[in-house]
Coordinates of N, CA and C in Angstrom, one line a residue:
M20 N 9.8 -9.5 3.9 CA 9.2 -8.2 3.6 C 10.3 -7.1 3.9
V21 N 10.4 -6.1 3.0 CA 11.5 -5.1 3.0 C 10.9 -3.8 3.5
W22 N 11.6 -3.2 4.5 CA 11.2 -1.9 5.1 C 12.4 -1.0 4.9
R23 N 12.2 0.3 4.8 CA 13.2 1.3 4.8 C 12.9 2.4 5.8
A24 N 13.9 3.0 6.4 CA 13.7 4.0 7.5 C 14.6 5.2 7.3
W25 N 14.1 6.3 7.7 CA 14.8 7.6 7.7 C 14.5 8.4 8.9
G26 N 15.4 9.2 9.4 CA 15.1 10.2 10.4 C 14.9 9.6 11.8
E27 N 14.6 10.5 12.7 CA 14.4 10.2 14.1 C 13.1 10.9 14.6
G28 N 12.6 10.4 15.7 CA 11.4 11.0 16.3 C 10.3 10.0 16.4
S29 N 9.0 10.5 16.5 CA 7.9 9.6 16.6 C 7.7 8.8 15.3
P30 N 7.4 7.5 15.3 CA 7.3 6.7 14.1 C 6.1 7.1 13.2
V31 N 6.4 7.2 11.9 CA 5.3 7.3 10.9 C 5.5 6.2 9.9
V32 N 4.5 5.4 9.7 CA 4.6 4.3 8.8 C 3.9 4.7 7.5
L33 N 4.5 4.4 6.3 CA 4.0 4.7 5.0 C 3.7 3.4 4.3
L34 N 2.4 3.3 3.8 CA 2.0 2.2 3.0 C 1.6 2.7 1.6
H35 N 2.3 2.2 0.6 CA 2.1 2.6 -0.8 C 0.8 2.1 -1.5
G36 N 0.6 2.6 -2.7 CA -0.6 2.1 -3.4 C -0.4 0.9 -4.2
G37 N -1.5 0.5 -4.9 CA -1.4 -0.7 -5.8 C -0.4 -0.4 -7.0
S38 N 0.2 -1.5 -7.5 CA 1.2 -1.4 -8.5 C 2.3 -0.4 -8.1
G39 N 2.7 -0.5 -6.8 CA 3.6 0.5 -6.3 C 4.7 -0.1 -5.4
S40 N 5.4 0.8 -4.7 CA 6.4 0.4 -3.7 C 6.6 1.7 -2.9
W41 N 7.6 1.6 -2.0 CA 7.9 2.8 -1.2 C 8.2 4.1 -2.0
T42 N 8.5 3.9 -3.3 CA 8.9 5.1 -4.1 C 7.6 5.9 -4.4
H43 N 6.4 5.4 -4.2 CA 5.3 6.3 -4.3 C 5.4 7.6 -3.4
W44 N 6.2 7.4 -2.3 CA 6.4 8.5 -1.3 C 7.7 9.3 -1.5
V45 N 8.3 9.2 -2.7 CA 9.6 9.8 -2.8 C 9.7 11.3 -2.6
R46 N 8.5 12.0 -2.8 CA 8.5 13.4 -2.6 C 8.0 13.9 -1.2
N47 N 7.8 12.9 -0.4 CA 7.3 13.2 1.0 C 8.2 12.8 2.1
I48 N 9.1 11.9 1.8 CA 9.9 11.3 2.9 C 10.8 12.3 3.5
D49 N 11.5 13.1 2.8 CA 12.5 14.0 3.3 C 11.8 15.0 4.3
T50 N 10.7 15.5 3.9 CA 9.9 16.5 4.8 C 9.5 15.8 6.1
L51 N 8.9 14.6 6.0 CA 8.4 13.9 7.1 C 9.6 13.6 8.1
A52 N 10.7 13.2 7.5 CA 11.9 12.8 8.3 C 12.6 13.9 9.0
T53 N 12.2 15.1 8.8 CA 12.7 16.2 9.6 C 12.3 16.2 11.0
C54 N 11.1 15.5 11.3 CA 10.6 15.5 12.6 C 10.2 14.1 13.1
H55 N 10.2 13.1 12.2 CA 9.7 11.8 12.5 C 10.7 10.7 12.1
R56 N 10.6 9.5 12.7 CA 11.2 8.4 12.1 C 10.2 7.8 11.1
V57 N 10.6 7.9 9.8 CA 9.8 7.5 8.7 C 10.1 6.1 8.3
I58 N 9.1 5.2 8.3 CA 9.3 3.8 8.0 C 8.4 3.4 6.8
A59 N 9.0 3.1 5.7 CA 8.3 2.9 4.5 C 8.4 1.4 4.1
A60 N 7.2 0.8 3.8 CA 7.2 -0.6 3.5 C 7.1 -0.8 2.0
D61 N 7.7 -1.9 1.5 CA 7.3 -2.5 0.3 C 6.3 -3.6 0.7
M62 N 5.1 -3.5 0.5 CA 4.1 -4.4 1.0 C 4.3 -5.8 0.3
P63 N 4.0 -6.9 1.0 CA 4.2 -8.2 0.3 C 3.6 -8.3 -1.1
G64 N 4.4 -8.8 -2.0 CA 3.9 -8.9 -3.4 C 4.2 -7.7 -4.2
F65 N 4.9 -6.7 -3.6 CA 5.2 -5.4 -4.3 C 6.7 -5.1 -4.1
G66 N 7.3 -4.3 -5.0 CA 8.6 -3.9 -4.9 C 9.6 -5.0 -4.6
D67 N 10.4 -4.8 -3.6 CA 11.5 -5.8 -3.2 C 11.0 -6.9 -2.3
S68 N 9.7 -6.9 -1.9 CA 9.2 -7.9 -0.9 C 8.7 -9.1 -1.6
D69 N 8.8 -10.2 -0.9 CA 8.3 -11.5 -1.4 C 6.8 -11.5 -1.4
M70 N 6.2 -12.4 -2.0 CA 4.7 -12.6 -2.0 C 4.3 -13.0 -0.5
P71 N 3.1 -12.6 -0.1 CA 2.6 -13.1 1.2 C 2.3 -14.6 1.2
P72 N 2.2 -15.2 2.4 CA 1.7 -16.5 2.4 C 0.3 -16.7 1.9
E73 N -0.1 -17.9 1.6 CA -1.4 -18.2 1.1 C -2.4 -18.0 2.3
P74 N -3.6 -17.5 2.0 CA -4.1 -17.0 0.7 C -3.6 -15.5 0.5
P75 N -3.3 -15.1 -0.7 CA -2.8 -13.8 -0.9 C -4.0 -12.7 -0.9
T76 N -4.5 -12.4 0.2 CA -5.6 -11.5 0.4 C -5.2 -10.2 1.1
V77 N -6.0 -9.2 1.1 CA -5.7 -8.0 1.8 C -5.6 -8.2 3.3
D78 N -6.4 -9.1 3.8 CA -6.3 -9.5 5.2 C -4.9 -10.1 5.6
T79 N -4.4 -10.9 4.6 CA -3.1 -11.5 4.8 C -2.0 -10.4 4.8
L80 N -2.1 -9.5 3.9 CA -1.2 -8.4 3.9 C -1.2 -7.7 5.2
A81 N -2.4 -7.3 5.7 CA -2.5 -6.6 7.0 C -1.8 -7.4 8.1
A82 N -2.0 -8.7 8.1 CA -1.5 -9.5 9.2 C 0.1 -9.5 9.2
V83 N 0.6 -9.6 7.9 CA 2.1 -9.7 7.8 C 2.7 -8.3 8.2
I84 N 2.0 -7.2 7.8 CA 2.5 -5.9 8.1 C 2.4 -5.6 9.6
A85 N 1.3 -6.0 10.2 CA 1.2 -5.8 11.7 C 2.3 -6.6 12.4
S86 N 2.6 -7.8 12.0 CA 3.6 -8.6 12.6 C 5.0 -7.9 12.5
G87 N 5.2 -7.4 11.3 CA 6.5 -6.7 11.1 C 6.6 -5.5 11.9
L88 N 5.5 -4.7 12.1 CA 5.6 -3.5 12.9 C 5.8 -3.8 14.4
D89 N 5.4 -5.0 14.8 CA 5.6 -5.4 16.2 C 7.1 -5.6 16.4
T90 N 7.9 -5.8 15.4 CA 9.3 -6.0 15.5 C 10.0 -4.6 15.3
I91 N 9.6 -3.8 14.4 CA 10.2 -2.6 14.0 C 9.9 -1.5 15.0
V92 N 8.6 -1.4 15.4 CA 8.2 -0.4 16.4 C 7.7 -1.3 17.6
R93 N 8.5 -1.6 18.5 CA 8.2 -2.6 19.5 C 7.1 -2.1 20.5
P94 N 6.1 -2.9 20.8 CA 5.1 -2.5 21.7 C 5.8 -2.2 23.1
P95 N 5.2 -1.3 23.9 CA 3.9 -0.6 23.6 C 4.0 0.7 22.9
A96 N 5.2 1.0 22.2 CA 5.3 2.2 21.4 C 4.2 2.3 20.4
R97 N 3.8 3.6 20.1 CA 2.7 3.8 19.2 C 3.3 4.5 17.9
Y98 N 2.5 4.5 16.9 CA 2.9 5.0 15.6 C 1.7 5.6 14.9
D99 N 2.0 6.5 13.9 CA 1.1 7.0 13.0 C 1.2 6.3 11.7
L100 N 0.1 6.1 10.9 CA 0.0 5.3 9.7 C -0.6 6.1 8.6
L101 N 0.2 6.3 7.5 CA -0.3 7.0 6.3 C -0.4 6.0 5.2
G102 N -1.6 5.9 4.6 CA -1.8 5.0 3.5 C -2.3 5.6 2.3
F103 N -1.6 5.4 1.2 CA -2.0 6.0 -0.1 C -2.7 4.9 -0.9
S104 N -3.9 5.2 -1.4 CA -4.7 4.4 -2.3 C -4.9 3.0 -1.7
F105 N -4.5 2.0 -2.3 CA -4.6 0.6 -1.8 C -3.9 0.5 -0.4
G106 N -2.9 1.2 -0.2 CA -2.2 1.2 1.1 C -3.1 1.7 2.2
G107 N -4.0 2.6 1.9 CA -5.0 3.1 2.9 C -5.9 2.0 3.3
I108 N -6.3 1.2 2.4 CA -7.2 0.0 2.7 C -6.4 -0.9 3.7
V109 N -5.2 -1.3 3.3 CA -4.4 -2.2 4.1 C -4.2 -1.5 5.5
G110 N -3.8 -0.2 5.4 CA -3.6 0.5 6.7 C -4.7 0.5 7.6
G111 N -6.0 0.6 7.1 CA -7.1 0.6 7.9 C -7.3 -0.8 8.6
L112 N -7.0 -1.8 7.9 CA -7.0 -3.2 8.5 C -6.0 -3.3 9.6
V113 N -4.8 -2.8 9.3 CA -3.7 -2.8 10.3 C -4.1 -2.1 11.6
A114 N -4.7 -0.9 11.4 CA -5.2 -0.1 12.5 C -6.3 -0.8 13.3
A115 N -7.1 -1.5 12.6 CA -8.2 -2.2 13.3 C -7.6 -3.4 14.1
R116 N -6.5 -4.0 13.6 CA -5.8 -5.0 14.4 C -5.0 -4.5 15.6
Q117 N -4.5 -3.3 15.4 CA -3.6 -2.7 16.4 C -4.2 -1.5 17.1
R118 N -5.3 -1.7 17.6 CA -6.1 -0.5 18.1 C -5.4 0.3 19.2
D119 N -4.6 -0.4 20.0 CA -3.9 0.3 21.1 C -2.5 0.8 20.6
R120 N -2.2 0.6 19.4 CA -0.8 1.0 18.9 C -0.8 2.2 17.9
V121 N -1.9 2.4 17.2 CA -2.0 3.4 16.1 C -2.6 4.6 16.6
R122 N -1.9 5.7 16.5 CA -2.4 7.0 17.0 C -3.3 7.7 16.0
R123 N -2.8 7.8 14.7 CA -3.5 8.4 13.7 C -3.4 7.6 12.4
V124 N -4.5 7.6 11.6 CA -4.5 7.0 10.3 C -4.9 8.1 9.3
V125 N -4.0 8.3 8.3 CA -4.3 9.3 7.3 C -4.5 8.5 6.0
L126 N -5.8 8.6 5.5 CA -6.2 7.9 4.3 C -6.0 8.9 3.1
I127 N -5.3 8.5 2.1 CA -5.0 9.4 1.0 C -5.4 8.7 -0.3
G128 N -6.5 9.3 -0.9 CA -7.0 8.7 -2.2 C -7.4 7.2 -2.1
T129 N -8.0 6.9 -0.9 CA -8.2 5.5 -0.6 C -9.6 5.0 -1.0
G130 N -9.7 3.7 -1.4 CA -11.0 3.1 -1.8 C -11.4 2.2 -0.6
G131 N -12.1 1.1 -1.0 CA -12.6 0.1 0.0 C -13.8 0.6 0.8
M132 N -14.5 1.6 0.3 CA -15.7 2.1 1.0 C -17.0 1.9 0.3
A133 N -17.0 0.9 -0.6 CA -18.2 0.5 -1.3 C -18.8 1.5 -2.3
F134 N -17.9 2.3 -2.9 CA -18.4 3.3 -3.9 C -18.3 2.6 -5.3
P135 N -19.2 2.9 -6.2 CA -19.1 2.3 -7.5 C -17.8 2.8 -8.2
R136 N -17.3 1.9 -9.1 CA -16.1 2.3 -9.8 C -16.4 3.5 -10.7
S137 N -15.5 4.5 -10.6 CA -15.6 5.7 -11.4 C -15.4 5.3 -12.9
V138 N -15.9 6.1 -13.8 CA -15.7 5.9 -15.2 C -14.3 6.3 -15.5
L139 N -13.4 5.4 -15.8 CA -12.0 5.7 -16.0 C -11.7 5.9 -17.5
P140 N -10.7 6.7 -17.8 CA -10.3 6.9 -19.2 C -9.7 5.6 -19.7
D141 N -9.8 5.4 -21.0 CA -9.1 4.2 -21.7 C -7.6 4.4 -21.5
L142 N -6.9 3.3 -21.3 CA -5.4 3.3 -21.2 C -4.8 2.9 -22.5
V143 N -3.5 3.3 -22.6 CA -2.7 2.9 -23.8 C -2.0 1.5 -23.5
R144 N -2.0 0.6 -24.5 CA -1.4 -0.7 -24.3 C 0.1 -0.4 -24.1
V145 N 0.7 -1.1 -23.1 CA 2.1 -0.9 -22.7 C 2.9 -2.1 -23.1
D146 N 3.9 -2.0 -23.9 CA 4.8 -3.0 -24.2 C 6.0 -2.8 -23.3
A147 N 6.8 -3.9 -23.1 CA 7.9 -3.9 -22.1 C 8.8 -2.7 -22.4
G148 N 9.1 -1.9 -21.4 CA 10.0 -0.8 -21.5 C 9.5 0.4 -22.2
D149 N 8.2 0.5 -22.5 CA 7.6 1.6 -23.3 C 7.3 2.8 -22.4
A150 N 8.3 3.7 -22.2 CA 8.2 4.8 -21.3 C 7.1 5.7 -21.7
E151 N 6.9 6.0 -23.0 CA 5.9 7.0 -23.4 C 4.5 6.5 -23.2
A152 N 4.3 5.2 -23.3 CA 3.0 4.6 -23.0 C 2.7 4.7 -21.5
H153 N 3.7 4.4 -20.7 CA 3.5 4.6 -19.2 C 3.2 6.1 -18.9
R154 N 3.9 7.0 -19.6 CA 3.7 8.4 -19.3 C 2.2 8.8 -19.7
E155 N 1.8 8.3 -20.8 CA 0.4 8.7 -21.2 C -0.6 8.1 -20.3
N156 N -0.4 6.9 -19.8 CA -1.4 6.3 -18.8 C -1.3 7.1 -17.5
L157 N -0.2 7.5 -17.0 CA -0.1 8.3 -15.8 C -0.9 9.6 -16.0
R158 N -0.7 10.2 -17.2 CA -1.4 11.5 -17.5 C -2.9 11.3 -17.4
R159 N -3.4 10.2 -17.9 CA -4.8 9.9 -18.0 C -5.4 9.5 -16.7
L160 N -4.7 8.8 -15.9 CA -5.2 8.1 -14.7 C -4.8 8.6 -13.4
M161 N -3.6 9.1 -13.3 CA -2.9 9.4 -12.0 C -2.7 10.9 -11.7
F162 N -2.8 11.7 -12.7 CA -2.5 13.1 -12.5 C -3.6 14.0 -12.9
G163 N -3.8 15.1 -12.1 CA -4.8 16.1 -12.5 C -4.3 17.0 -13.6
D164 N -3.0 17.3 -13.5 CA -2.3 18.1 -14.5 C -1.4 17.2 -15.3
P165 N -1.7 16.9 -16.5 CA -0.9 15.9 -17.2 C 0.6 16.3 -17.3
A166 N 0.9 17.6 -17.3 CA 2.3 18.0 -17.4 C 3.1 17.6 -16.2
R167 N 2.5 17.2 -15.1 CA 3.2 16.8 -13.9 C 3.8 15.4 -14.0
A168 N 3.4 14.7 -15.1 CA 3.9 13.3 -15.3 C 5.3 13.4 -15.9
D169 N 6.3 13.7 -15.0 CA 7.6 13.9 -15.5 C 8.4 12.6 -15.6
D170 N 9.7 12.8 -16.0 CA 10.5 11.6 -16.2 C 10.7 10.7 -15.0
L171 N 10.8 11.4 -13.8 CA 10.9 10.6 -12.5 C 9.6 9.8 -12.3
A172 N 8.5 10.4 -12.5 CA 7.2 9.7 -12.3 C 7.1 8.5 -13.2
V173 N 7.5 8.6 -14.4 CA 7.5 7.5 -15.4 C 8.4 6.4 -15.0
A174 N 9.7 6.8 -14.6 CA 10.6 5.8 -14.2 C 10.1 5.0 -12.9
I175 N 9.6 5.7 -12.0 CA 9.0 5.1 -10.8 C 7.9 4.1 -11.1
H176 N 7.0 4.6 -11.9 CA 5.8 3.8 -12.3 C 6.2 2.6 -13.1
R177 N 7.1 2.8 -14.1 CA 7.5 1.6 -14.9 C 8.2 0.5 -14.1
D178 N 9.0 0.9 -13.2 CA 9.7 0.0 -12.3 C 8.8 -0.7 -11.4
N179 N 7.8 0.0 -10.8 CA 6.9 -0.5 -9.9 C 5.9 -1.5 -10.6
V180 N 5.4 -1.2 -11.7 CA 4.6 -2.1 -12.5 C 5.3 -3.4 -12.8
R181 N 6.5 -3.3 -13.2 CA 7.3 -4.5 -13.6 C 7.5 -5.4 -12.4
R182 N 7.6 -4.9 -11.2 CA 7.8 -5.7 -10.0 C 6.6 -6.1 -9.2
T183 N 5.4 -5.6 -9.6 CA 4.2 -6.0 -8.9 C 3.7 -7.4 -9.2
R184 N 3.5 -8.2 -8.2 CA 3.0 -9.5 -8.3 C 1.6 -9.7 -7.6
F185 N 1.3 -8.9 -6.6 CA 0.1 -9.0 -5.9 C -1.0 -8.3 -6.7
K186 N -2.1 -9.0 -6.9 CA -3.2 -8.5 -7.7 C -4.3 -7.9 -6.7
T187 N -4.6 -6.6 -6.9 CA -5.5 -6.0 -6.0 C -7.0 -6.3 -6.3
G188 N -7.2 -6.7 -7.6 CA -8.5 -7.1 -8.0 C -9.6 -6.1 -7.8
N189 N -10.7 -6.4 -7.2 CA -11.8 -5.5 -7.0 C -11.8 -4.9 -5.6
V190 N -10.7 -5.1 -4.8 CA -10.6 -4.6 -3.5 C -10.9 -3.1 -3.4
P191 N -10.4 -2.2 -4.3 CA -10.7 -0.8 -4.2 C -12.2 -0.5 -4.2
E192 N -13.0 -1.3 -4.9 CA -14.5 -1.1 -5.0 C -15.2 -1.8 -4.0
S193 N -14.6 -2.6 -3.1 CA -15.2 -3.4 -2.1 C -15.6 -2.6 -0.9
D194 N -16.1 -3.2 0.1 CA -16.4 -2.6 1.4 C -15.5 -3.0 2.5
V195 N -14.3 -3.5 2.2 CA -13.4 -4.0 3.2 C -13.0 -2.9 4.2
L196 N -12.7 -1.7 3.7 CA -12.3 -0.7 4.7 C -13.5 -0.2 5.5
L197 N -14.6 -0.1 4.8 CA -15.9 0.3 5.5 C -16.2 -0.6 6.7
H198 N -15.9 -1.9 6.5 CA -16.2 -2.8 7.6 C -15.1 -2.7 8.7
A199 N -13.9 -2.2 8.4 CA -12.9 -2.0 9.4 C -13.0 -0.8 10.2
L200 N -13.6 0.3 9.6 CA -13.7 1.6 10.3 C -14.3 1.6 11.7
P201 N -15.3 0.8 12.0 CA -15.8 0.8 13.4 C -14.9 0.3 14.4
S202 N -13.9 -0.5 14.0 CA -12.9 -1.1 14.9 C -11.7 -0.2 15.1
I203 N -11.6 0.9 14.3 CA -10.4 1.8 14.4 C -10.6 2.8 15.5
T204 N -9.7 2.8 16.5 CA -9.8 3.8 17.5 C -8.9 5.0 17.3
A205 N -8.0 4.9 16.4 CA -7.1 6.0 16.0 C -7.8 7.2 15.4
R206 N -7.2 8.3 15.5 CA -7.8 9.5 14.8 C -7.6 9.3 13.3
V207 N -8.7 9.6 12.6 CA -8.7 9.4 11.1 C -8.7 10.7 10.4
A208 N -7.9 10.9 9.4 CA -7.9 12.1 8.5 C -7.9 11.6 7.1
G209 N -8.3 12.5 6.2 CA -8.3 12.1 4.8 C -7.8 13.2 3.9
I210 N -7.1 12.9 2.8 CA -6.6 13.8 1.8 C -6.9 13.2 0.5
W211 N -7.5 14.0 -0.4 CA -7.8 13.6 -1.8 C -7.6 14.8 -2.7
G212 N -7.2 14.4 -3.9 CA -7.1 15.4 -5.0 C -8.5 15.6 -5.6
T213 N -8.8 16.9 -5.9 CA -10.1 17.1 -6.5 C -10.3 16.5 -7.9
R214 N -9.3 16.1 -8.5 CA -9.4 15.5 -9.9 C -8.9 14.1 -9.8
D215 N -9.1 13.4 -8.7 CA -8.8 12.0 -8.5 C -9.7 11.2 -9.4
A216 N -9.2 10.5 -10.4 CA -10.0 9.8 -11.4 C -10.7 8.6 -10.7
F217 N -10.2 8.1 -9.6 CA -10.8 7.0 -8.9 C -11.9 7.4 -7.9
A218 N -11.9 8.7 -7.6 CA -12.8 9.1 -6.5 C -14.0 10.0 -7.1
V219 N -13.8 10.8 -8.1 CA -14.8 11.6 -8.7 C -15.9 10.7 -9.3
P220 N -17.2 10.9 -9.1 CA -17.8 12.1 -8.4 C -18.2 11.8 -7.0
Y221 N -17.5 11.0 -6.2 CA -17.9 10.6 -4.9 C -17.0 11.1 -3.8
L222 N -16.4 12.3 -4.0 CA -15.5 12.9 -3.0 C -16.3 13.3 -1.8
D223 N -17.4 14.0 -2.0 CA -18.3 14.4 -0.8 C -18.8 13.1 -0.1
A224 N -19.1 12.1 -0.8 CA -19.6 10.9 -0.2 C -18.5 10.2 0.7
R225 N -17.3 10.3 0.2 CA -16.2 9.8 1.0 C -16.1 10.5 2.3
R226 N -16.1 11.8 2.2 CA -16.0 12.7 3.5 C -17.2 12.3 4.4
E227 N -18.4 12.2 3.9 CA -19.5 11.9 4.7 C -19.4 10.5 5.4
T228 N -18.9 9.5 4.6 CA -18.7 8.2 5.1 C -17.8 8.2 6.3
L229 N -16.6 8.8 6.1 CA -15.6 8.8 7.2 C -16.1 9.6 8.4
A230 N -16.9 10.7 8.1 CA -17.4 11.5 9.2 C -18.4 10.7 10.1
R231 N -19.0 9.7 9.5 CA -19.9 8.9 10.4 C -19.2 8.2 11.5
F232 N -17.9 7.9 11.3 CA -17.1 7.2 12.3 C -16.3 8.2 13.1
Q233 N -16.1 9.4 12.6 CA -15.3 10.4 13.3 C -15.9 11.8 13.0
P234 N -16.9 12.3 13.8 CA -17.6 13.5 13.5 C -16.7 14.7 13.3
D235 N -15.6 14.8 14.0 CA -14.7 16.0 13.8 C -13.5 15.6 12.8
L236 N -13.9 14.9 11.8 CA -12.9 14.4 10.8 C -12.1 15.6 10.2
D237 N -10.8 15.4 10.0 CA -10.0 16.3 9.3 C -9.9 15.8 7.9
F238 N -10.5 16.4 6.9 CA -10.6 16.0 5.6 C -10.2 17.1 4.7
R239 N -9.2 16.9 3.8 CA -8.6 18.0 3.0 C -8.6 17.6 1.6
L240 N -9.0 18.6 0.8 CA -8.9 18.4 -0.7 C -7.8 19.3 -1.3
V241 N -7.1 18.7 -2.2 CA -6.0 19.4 -2.9 C -6.5 19.8 -4.3
E242 N -6.7 21.0 -4.5 CA -7.3 21.5 -5.7 C -6.5 21.2 -6.9
G243 N -7.1 20.6 -7.9 CA -6.5 20.3 -9.2 C -5.7 19.1 -9.3
A244 N -5.4 18.4 -8.1 CA -4.5 17.3 -8.1 C -5.3 16.0 -8.4
G245 N -4.6 15.0 -9.0 CA -5.2 13.7 -9.3 C -5.0 12.7 -8.2
H246 N -5.0 11.4 -8.7 CA -5.0 10.3 -7.7 C -3.6 10.3 -7.0
W247 N -2.5 10.4 -7.7 CA -1.2 10.3 -7.1 C -0.8 11.7 -6.5
V248 N -1.7 12.2 -5.6 CA -1.6 13.5 -5.1 C -0.3 13.7 -4.3
I249 N 0.2 12.7 -3.6 CA 1.4 12.8 -2.8 C 2.6 13.1 -3.7
Y250 N 2.6 12.8 -4.9 CA 3.6 13.1 -5.9 C 3.4 14.4 -6.6
E251 N 2.1 14.5 -7.1 CA 1.8 15.7 -7.9 C 1.8 17.0 -7.1
A252 N 1.4 17.0 -5.9 CA 1.3 18.2 -5.1 C 2.1 18.1 -3.8
P253 N 3.4 17.8 -3.8 CA 4.0 17.5 -2.5 C 4.1 18.6 -1.5
G254 N 4.2 19.9 -2.0 CA 4.2 21.0 -1.1 C 3.0 21.1 -0.3
V255 N 1.8 21.0 -0.9 CA 0.5 21.1 -0.2 C 0.3 19.9 0.7
V256 N 0.6 18.7 0.1 CA 0.4 17.5 0.9 C 1.3 17.4 2.1
N257 N 2.6 17.7 1.9 CA 3.6 17.6 3.0 C 3.2 18.6 4.1
A258 N 2.7 19.8 3.8 CA 2.3 20.8 4.8 C 1.1 20.2 5.5
A259 N 0.2 19.6 4.8 CA -1.0 19.0 5.4 C -0.6 17.9 6.4
L260 N 0.2 17.0 5.9 CA 0.7 15.9 6.7 C 1.4 16.4 8.0
M261 N 2.2 17.3 7.9 CA 2.9 17.8 9.1 C 2.0 18.5 10.1
D262 N 0.9 19.1 9.5 CA -0.1 19.7 10.4 C -0.9 18.7 11.1
I263 N -1.3 17.7 10.3 CA -2.2 16.6 10.9 C -1.4 15.8 11.9
L264 N -0.1 15.5 11.6 CA 0.7 14.7 12.6 C 1.1 15.5 13.8
G265 N 1.1 16.8 13.7 CA 1.5 17.6 14.8 C 3.0 17.6 15.0

């Protein structure tokens, strides 16, 4: 498994989304690294990392990541965990495993709480190397403002899709995170874009679900942003993350 690190200070671990890699966080790392040691994973089966051992499940990913963190952030040191999309589901399972190690969990555009699949727009068929098809799919699925799907976003997405081997399947629509939440003792916060195609029309329900486990939940909405909110609205998201992390 491949990890990358920047900066110094209290550790902050970044887990990317499905069909992704550490590059999902490319617009957030520099800001976070001004005050923190930022540790970004390529989760098993994504990016530069090998596939996980059998069986290739979300629980296996969490076990591998937790083991890696025991080496990178040696106990009893504690860390904060930020999970985008599928990475939030995995991060929740890691936090449930490492109850005495995780200070805060920030869930960003995360599924796994048993909400029905949103009605998603049709996607364009992508042939190998077809940058414009990738751009159109990003506009339809990942961004609230289609104009934000710039050349860098297309390059990141195209490379990440090419290297993805782990299949997330129906995990985002499952209840796997919902079952982990009662075991998480860390502070939980949430950030969602108001135009997240995977979350609308269940944004309020997500807030209510998380608040059942943490009544003083810090839950923030980024107006007009889509699913890849950490890329589309880095100024707003970075300020929110720095505030949440203290």
